[in-house]
PDB file of C-alpha atoms and ligand atoms in Angstrom:
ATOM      1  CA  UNK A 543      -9.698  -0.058  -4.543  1.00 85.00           C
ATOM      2  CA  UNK A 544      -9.425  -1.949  -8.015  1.00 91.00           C
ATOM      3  CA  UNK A 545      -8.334  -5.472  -8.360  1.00 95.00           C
ATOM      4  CA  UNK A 546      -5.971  -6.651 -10.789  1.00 97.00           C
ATOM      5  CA  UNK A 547      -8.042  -7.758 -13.421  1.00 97.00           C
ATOM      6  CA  UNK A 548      -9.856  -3.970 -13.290  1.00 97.00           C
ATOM      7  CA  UNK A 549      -6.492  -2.370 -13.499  1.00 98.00           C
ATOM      8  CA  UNK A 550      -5.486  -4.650 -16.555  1.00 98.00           C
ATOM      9  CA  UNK A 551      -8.472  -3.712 -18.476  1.00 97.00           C
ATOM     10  CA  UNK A 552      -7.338  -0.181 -17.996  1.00 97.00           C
ATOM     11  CA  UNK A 553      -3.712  -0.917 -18.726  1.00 98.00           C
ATOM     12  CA  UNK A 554      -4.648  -2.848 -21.901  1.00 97.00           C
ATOM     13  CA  UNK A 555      -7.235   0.280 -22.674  1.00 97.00           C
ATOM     14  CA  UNK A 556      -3.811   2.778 -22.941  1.00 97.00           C
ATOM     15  CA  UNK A 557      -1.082   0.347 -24.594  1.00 97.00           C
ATOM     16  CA  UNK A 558       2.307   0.593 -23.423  1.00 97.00           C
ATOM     17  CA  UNK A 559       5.546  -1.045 -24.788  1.00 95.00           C
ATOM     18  CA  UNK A 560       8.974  -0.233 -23.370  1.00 94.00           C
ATOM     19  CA  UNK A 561      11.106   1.266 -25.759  1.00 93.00           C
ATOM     20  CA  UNK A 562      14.206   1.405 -23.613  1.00 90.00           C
ATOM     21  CA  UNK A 563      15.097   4.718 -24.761  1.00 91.00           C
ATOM     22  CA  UNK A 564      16.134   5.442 -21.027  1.00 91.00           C
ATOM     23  CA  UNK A 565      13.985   9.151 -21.324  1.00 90.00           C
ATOM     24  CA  UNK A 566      12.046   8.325 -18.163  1.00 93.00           C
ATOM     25  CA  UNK A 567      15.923   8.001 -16.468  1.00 95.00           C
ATOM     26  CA  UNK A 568      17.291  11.183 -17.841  1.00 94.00           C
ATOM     27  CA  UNK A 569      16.900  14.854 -16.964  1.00 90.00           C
ATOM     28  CA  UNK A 570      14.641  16.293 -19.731  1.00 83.00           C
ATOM     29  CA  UNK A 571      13.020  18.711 -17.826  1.00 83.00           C
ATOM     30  CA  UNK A 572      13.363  20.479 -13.943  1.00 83.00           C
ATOM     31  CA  UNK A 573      13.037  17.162 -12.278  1.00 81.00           C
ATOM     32  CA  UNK A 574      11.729  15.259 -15.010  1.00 80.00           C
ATOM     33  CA  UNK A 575      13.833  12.118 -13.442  1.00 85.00           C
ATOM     34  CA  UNK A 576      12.482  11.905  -9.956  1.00 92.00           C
ATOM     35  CA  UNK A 577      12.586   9.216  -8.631  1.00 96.00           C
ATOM     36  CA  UNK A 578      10.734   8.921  -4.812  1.00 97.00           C
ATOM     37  CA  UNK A 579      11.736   5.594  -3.125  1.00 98.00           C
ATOM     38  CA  UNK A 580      11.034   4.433   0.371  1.00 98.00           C
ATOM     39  CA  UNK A 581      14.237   3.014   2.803  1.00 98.00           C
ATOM     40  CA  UNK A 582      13.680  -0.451   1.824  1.00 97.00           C
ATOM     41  CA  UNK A 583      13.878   0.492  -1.800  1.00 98.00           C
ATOM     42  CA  UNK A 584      17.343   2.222  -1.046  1.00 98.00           C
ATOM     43  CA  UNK A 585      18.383  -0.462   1.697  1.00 98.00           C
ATOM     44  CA  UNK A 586      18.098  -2.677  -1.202  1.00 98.00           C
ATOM     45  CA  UNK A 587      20.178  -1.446  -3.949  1.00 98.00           C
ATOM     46  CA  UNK A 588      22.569  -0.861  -1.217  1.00 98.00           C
ATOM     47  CA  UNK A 589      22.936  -4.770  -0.300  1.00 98.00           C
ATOM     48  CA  UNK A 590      23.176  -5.078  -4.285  1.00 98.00           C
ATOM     49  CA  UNK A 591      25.839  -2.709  -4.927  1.00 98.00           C
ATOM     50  CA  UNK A 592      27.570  -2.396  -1.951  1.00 98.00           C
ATOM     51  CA  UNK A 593      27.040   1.534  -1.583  1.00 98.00           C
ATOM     52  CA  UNK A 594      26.318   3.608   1.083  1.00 98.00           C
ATOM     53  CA  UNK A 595      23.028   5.508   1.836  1.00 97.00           C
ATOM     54  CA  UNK A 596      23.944   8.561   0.684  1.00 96.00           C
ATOM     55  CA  UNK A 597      25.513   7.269  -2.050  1.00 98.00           C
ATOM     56  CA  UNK A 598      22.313   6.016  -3.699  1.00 98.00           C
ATOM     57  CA  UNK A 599      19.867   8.228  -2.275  1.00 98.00           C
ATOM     58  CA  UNK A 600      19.413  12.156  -2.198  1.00 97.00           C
ATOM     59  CA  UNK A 601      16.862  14.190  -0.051  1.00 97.00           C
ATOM     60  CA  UNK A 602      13.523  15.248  -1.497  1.00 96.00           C
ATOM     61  CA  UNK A 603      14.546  18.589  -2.892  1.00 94.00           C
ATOM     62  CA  UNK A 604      11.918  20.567  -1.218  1.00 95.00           C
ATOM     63  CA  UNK A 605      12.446  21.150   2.277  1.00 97.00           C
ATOM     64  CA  UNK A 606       9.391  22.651   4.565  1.00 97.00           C
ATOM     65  CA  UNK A 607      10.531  25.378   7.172  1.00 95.00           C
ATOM     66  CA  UNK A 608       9.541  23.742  10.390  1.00 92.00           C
ATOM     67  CA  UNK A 609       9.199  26.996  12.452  1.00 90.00           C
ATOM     68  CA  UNK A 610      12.098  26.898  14.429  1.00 85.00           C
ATOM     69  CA  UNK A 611      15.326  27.238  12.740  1.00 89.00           C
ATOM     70  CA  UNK A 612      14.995  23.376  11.439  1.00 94.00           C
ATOM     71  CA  UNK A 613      13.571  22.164   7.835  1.00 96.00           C
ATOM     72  CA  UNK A 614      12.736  18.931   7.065  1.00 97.00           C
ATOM     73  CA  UNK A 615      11.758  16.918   3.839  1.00 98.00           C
ATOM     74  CA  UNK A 616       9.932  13.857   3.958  1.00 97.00           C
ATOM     75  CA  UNK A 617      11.138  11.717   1.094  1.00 97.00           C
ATOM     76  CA  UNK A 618      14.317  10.596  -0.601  1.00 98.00           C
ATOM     77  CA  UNK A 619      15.297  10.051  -4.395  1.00 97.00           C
ATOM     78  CA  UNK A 620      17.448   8.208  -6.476  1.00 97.00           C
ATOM     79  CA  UNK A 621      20.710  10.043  -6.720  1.00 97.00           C
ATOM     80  CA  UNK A 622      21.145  12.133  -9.893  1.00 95.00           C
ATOM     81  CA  UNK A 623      24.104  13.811 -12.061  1.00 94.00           C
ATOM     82  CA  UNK A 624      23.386  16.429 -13.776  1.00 91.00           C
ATOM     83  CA  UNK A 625      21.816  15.050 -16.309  1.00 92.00           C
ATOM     84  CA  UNK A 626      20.520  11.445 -15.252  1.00 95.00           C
ATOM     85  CA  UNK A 627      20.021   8.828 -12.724  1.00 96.00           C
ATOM     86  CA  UNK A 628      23.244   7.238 -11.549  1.00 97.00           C
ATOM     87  CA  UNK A 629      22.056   4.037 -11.846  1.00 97.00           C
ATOM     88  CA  UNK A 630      21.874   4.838 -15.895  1.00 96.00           C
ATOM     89  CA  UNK A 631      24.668   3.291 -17.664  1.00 95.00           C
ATOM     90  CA  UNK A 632      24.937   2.639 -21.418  1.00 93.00           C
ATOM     91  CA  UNK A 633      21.719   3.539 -21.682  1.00 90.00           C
ATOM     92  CA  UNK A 634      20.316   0.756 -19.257  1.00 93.00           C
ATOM     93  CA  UNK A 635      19.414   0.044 -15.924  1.00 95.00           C
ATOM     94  CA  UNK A 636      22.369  -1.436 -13.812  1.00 97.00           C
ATOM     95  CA  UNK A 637      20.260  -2.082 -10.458  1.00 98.00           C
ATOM     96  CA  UNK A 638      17.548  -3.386 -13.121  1.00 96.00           C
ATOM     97  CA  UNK A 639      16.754  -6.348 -10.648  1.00 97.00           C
ATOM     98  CA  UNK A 640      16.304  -4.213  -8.011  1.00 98.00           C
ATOM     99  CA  UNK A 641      14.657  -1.038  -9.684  1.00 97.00           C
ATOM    100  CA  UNK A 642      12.172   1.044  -7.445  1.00 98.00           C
ATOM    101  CA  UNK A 643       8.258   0.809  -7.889  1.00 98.00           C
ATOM    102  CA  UNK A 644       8.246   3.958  -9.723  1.00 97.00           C
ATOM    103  CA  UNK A 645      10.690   3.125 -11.988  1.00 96.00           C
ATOM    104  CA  UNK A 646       8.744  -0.868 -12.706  1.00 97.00           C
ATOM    105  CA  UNK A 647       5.380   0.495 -13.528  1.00 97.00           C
ATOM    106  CA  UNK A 648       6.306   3.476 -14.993  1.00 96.00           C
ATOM    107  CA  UNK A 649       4.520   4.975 -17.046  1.00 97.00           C
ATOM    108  CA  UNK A 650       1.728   4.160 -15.043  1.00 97.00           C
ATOM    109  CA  UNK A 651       0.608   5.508 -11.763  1.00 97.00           C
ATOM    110  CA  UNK A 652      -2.491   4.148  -9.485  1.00 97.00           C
ATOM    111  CA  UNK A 653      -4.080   7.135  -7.203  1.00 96.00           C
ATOM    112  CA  UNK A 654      -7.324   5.647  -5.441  1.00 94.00           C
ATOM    113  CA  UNK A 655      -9.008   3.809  -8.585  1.00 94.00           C
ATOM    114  CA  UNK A 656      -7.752   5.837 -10.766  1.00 96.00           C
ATOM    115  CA  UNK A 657      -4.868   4.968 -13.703  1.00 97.00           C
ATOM    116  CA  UNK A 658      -2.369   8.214 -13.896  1.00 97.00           C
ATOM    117  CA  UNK A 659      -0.636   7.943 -17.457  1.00 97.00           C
ATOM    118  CA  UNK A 660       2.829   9.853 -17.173  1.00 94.00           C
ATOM    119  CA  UNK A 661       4.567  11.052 -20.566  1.00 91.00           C
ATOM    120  CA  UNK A 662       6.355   8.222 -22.497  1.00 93.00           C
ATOM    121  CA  UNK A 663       6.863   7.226 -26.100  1.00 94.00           C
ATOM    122  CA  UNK A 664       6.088   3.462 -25.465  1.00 96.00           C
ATOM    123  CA  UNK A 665       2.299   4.646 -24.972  1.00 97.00           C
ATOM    124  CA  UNK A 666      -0.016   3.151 -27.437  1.00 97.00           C
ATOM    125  CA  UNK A 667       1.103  -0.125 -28.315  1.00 96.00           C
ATOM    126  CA  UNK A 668      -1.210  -2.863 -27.884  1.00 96.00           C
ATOM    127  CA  UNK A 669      -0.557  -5.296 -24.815  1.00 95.00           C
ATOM    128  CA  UNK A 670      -0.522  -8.799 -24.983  1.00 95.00           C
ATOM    129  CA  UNK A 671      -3.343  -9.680 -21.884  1.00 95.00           C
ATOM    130  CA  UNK A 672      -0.323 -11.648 -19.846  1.00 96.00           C
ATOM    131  CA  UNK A 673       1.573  -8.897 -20.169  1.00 96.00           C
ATOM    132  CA  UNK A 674      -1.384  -6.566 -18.933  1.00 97.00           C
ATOM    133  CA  UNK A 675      -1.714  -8.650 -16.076  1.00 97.00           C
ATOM    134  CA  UNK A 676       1.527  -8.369 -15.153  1.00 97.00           C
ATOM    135  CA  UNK A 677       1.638  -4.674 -15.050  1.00 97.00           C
ATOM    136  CA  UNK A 678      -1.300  -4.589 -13.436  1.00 98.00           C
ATOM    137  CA  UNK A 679      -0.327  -6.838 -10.898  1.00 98.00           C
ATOM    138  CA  UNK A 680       2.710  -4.609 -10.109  1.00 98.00           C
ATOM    139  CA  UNK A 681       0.782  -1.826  -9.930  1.00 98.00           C
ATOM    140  CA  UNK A 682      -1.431  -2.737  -7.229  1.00 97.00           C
ATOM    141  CA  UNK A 683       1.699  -3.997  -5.440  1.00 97.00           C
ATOM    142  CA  UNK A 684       2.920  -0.797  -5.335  1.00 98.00           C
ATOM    143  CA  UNK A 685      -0.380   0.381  -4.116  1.00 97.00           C
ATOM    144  CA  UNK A 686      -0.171  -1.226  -1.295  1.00 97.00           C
ATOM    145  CA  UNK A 687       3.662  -0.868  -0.653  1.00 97.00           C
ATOM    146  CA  UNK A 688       3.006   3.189  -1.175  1.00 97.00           C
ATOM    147  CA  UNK A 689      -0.118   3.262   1.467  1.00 97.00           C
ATOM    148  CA  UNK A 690       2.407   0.774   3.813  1.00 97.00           C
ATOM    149  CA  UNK A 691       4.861   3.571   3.688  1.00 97.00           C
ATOM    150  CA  UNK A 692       2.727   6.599   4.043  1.00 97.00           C
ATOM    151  CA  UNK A 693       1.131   4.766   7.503  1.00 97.00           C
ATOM    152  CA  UNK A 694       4.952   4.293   8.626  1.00 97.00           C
ATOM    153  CA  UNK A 695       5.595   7.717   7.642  1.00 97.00           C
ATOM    154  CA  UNK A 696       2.614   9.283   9.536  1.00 97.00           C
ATOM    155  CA  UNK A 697       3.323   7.539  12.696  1.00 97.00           C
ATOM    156  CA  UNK A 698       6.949   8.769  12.612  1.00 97.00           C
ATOM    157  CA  UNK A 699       6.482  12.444  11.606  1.00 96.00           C
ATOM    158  CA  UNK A 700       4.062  12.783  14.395  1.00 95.00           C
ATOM    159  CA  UNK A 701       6.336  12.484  16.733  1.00 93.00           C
ATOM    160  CA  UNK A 702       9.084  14.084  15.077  1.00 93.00           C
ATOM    161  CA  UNK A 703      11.162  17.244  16.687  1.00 93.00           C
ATOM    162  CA  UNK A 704      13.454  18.548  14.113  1.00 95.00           C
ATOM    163  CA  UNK A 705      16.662  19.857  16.119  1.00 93.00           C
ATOM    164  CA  UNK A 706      17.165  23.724  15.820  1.00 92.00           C
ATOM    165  CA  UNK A 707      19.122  24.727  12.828  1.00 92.00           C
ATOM    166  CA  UNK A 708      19.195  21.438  11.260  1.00 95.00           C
ATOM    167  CA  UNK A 709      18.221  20.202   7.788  1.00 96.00           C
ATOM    168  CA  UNK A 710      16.381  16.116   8.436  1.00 97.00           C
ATOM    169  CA  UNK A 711      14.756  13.876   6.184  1.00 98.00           C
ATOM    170  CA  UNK A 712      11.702  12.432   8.140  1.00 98.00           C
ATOM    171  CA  UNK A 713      11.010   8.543   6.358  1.00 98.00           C
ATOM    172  CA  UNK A 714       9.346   5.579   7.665  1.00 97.00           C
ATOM    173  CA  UNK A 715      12.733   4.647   9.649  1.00 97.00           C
ATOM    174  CA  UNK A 716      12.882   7.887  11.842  1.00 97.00           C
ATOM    175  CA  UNK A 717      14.965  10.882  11.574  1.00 97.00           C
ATOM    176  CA  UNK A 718      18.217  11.414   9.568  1.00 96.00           C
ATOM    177  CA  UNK A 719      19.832  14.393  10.064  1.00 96.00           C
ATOM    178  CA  UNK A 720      22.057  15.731   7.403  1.00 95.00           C
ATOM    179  CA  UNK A 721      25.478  16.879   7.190  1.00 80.00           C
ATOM    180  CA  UNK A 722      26.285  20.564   6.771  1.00 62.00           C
TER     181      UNK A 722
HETATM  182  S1  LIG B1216      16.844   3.199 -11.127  1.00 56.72           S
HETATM  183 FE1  LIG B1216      17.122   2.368 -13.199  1.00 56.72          FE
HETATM  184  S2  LIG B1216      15.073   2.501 -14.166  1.00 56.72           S
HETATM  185 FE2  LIG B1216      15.052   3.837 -12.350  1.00 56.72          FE
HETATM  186  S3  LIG B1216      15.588   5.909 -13.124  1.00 56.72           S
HETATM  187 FE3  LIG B1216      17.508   4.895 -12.463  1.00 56.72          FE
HETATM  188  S4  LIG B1216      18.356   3.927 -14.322  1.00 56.72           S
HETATM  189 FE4  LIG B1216      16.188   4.402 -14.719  1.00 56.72          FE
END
């Protein structure tokens, strides 16, 4: 796994600058605006804004036919309209603070020692190294908080029985089943 300095060198080597044009938030293409985040991601945005689960979250959109009747999805997302996150207003960030990993590194991605560069028009700008650091610093935070997740997840979907005729979304917590 690369340390941080590695991962700045490769940050620096790309060039990034938020723009703040808010693309990365809005629907530009069929699920352009993804955004994956774990419970505690969602549990807090909740404690900052006082909504409910299912007011800040939405299932993973693709849902796996378990065999039986049952399908399950193993991932939420950042609520959407039809054309944005929710948590776009005015063309900022209003749980800023409290943003998911995704959303802080973006447009960068870490997959085993390699740097994933997603679409953006901030790429290209020279980085200041402190600023490198930083970024790469979060990156390899999420790293770890991703691979955390995924071992949570693993343990729970194992032994996971998705009722008959029901729609879940299997996360690190357990089972949720969904309405309807
Ligand atoms: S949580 Fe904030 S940064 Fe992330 S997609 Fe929504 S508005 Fe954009």
């Amino acid at each position: 796994m690369l340390g941080v300095n590695d991962v700045a060198d490769l940050v620096r080597s790309v060039g990034f600058r938020c723009r703040e044009c808010g693309a990365c938030c809005r629907r530009v293409a069929e699920d352009s605006n993804l955004v994956l985040v774990s419970p505690a991601e969602v549990r807090a945005i909740m404690a900052a804004t006082d909504m409910a689960w299912d007011e800040v979250a939405e299932p993973y959109p693709d849902f796996i036919d378990d065999g039986s009747g049952g399908e399950y999805t193993l991932a939420w997302c950042i609520r959407r309209t039809a054309d944005a996150c929710i948590f776009l207003r005015d063309g900022r960030c209003s749980v800023y603070a409290h943003r998911p990993w995704i959303c802080r590194t973006y447009p960068f991605m870490l997959v085993d020692d390699d740097l994933q560069v997603s679409e953006c028009p901030g790429l290209g700008t020279p980085l200041l190294p402190g600023d490198a650091h930083d970024a790469a610093a979060d990156l390899c935070r999420r790293q770890a908080a991703e691979a955390a997740e995924e071992a949570a997840l693993d343990a729970v979907y194992r032994n996971a029985a998705v009722p008959p005729g029901k729609r879940v979304v299997i996360d690190s917590e357990g089972m949720k089943v969904l309405d309807g």
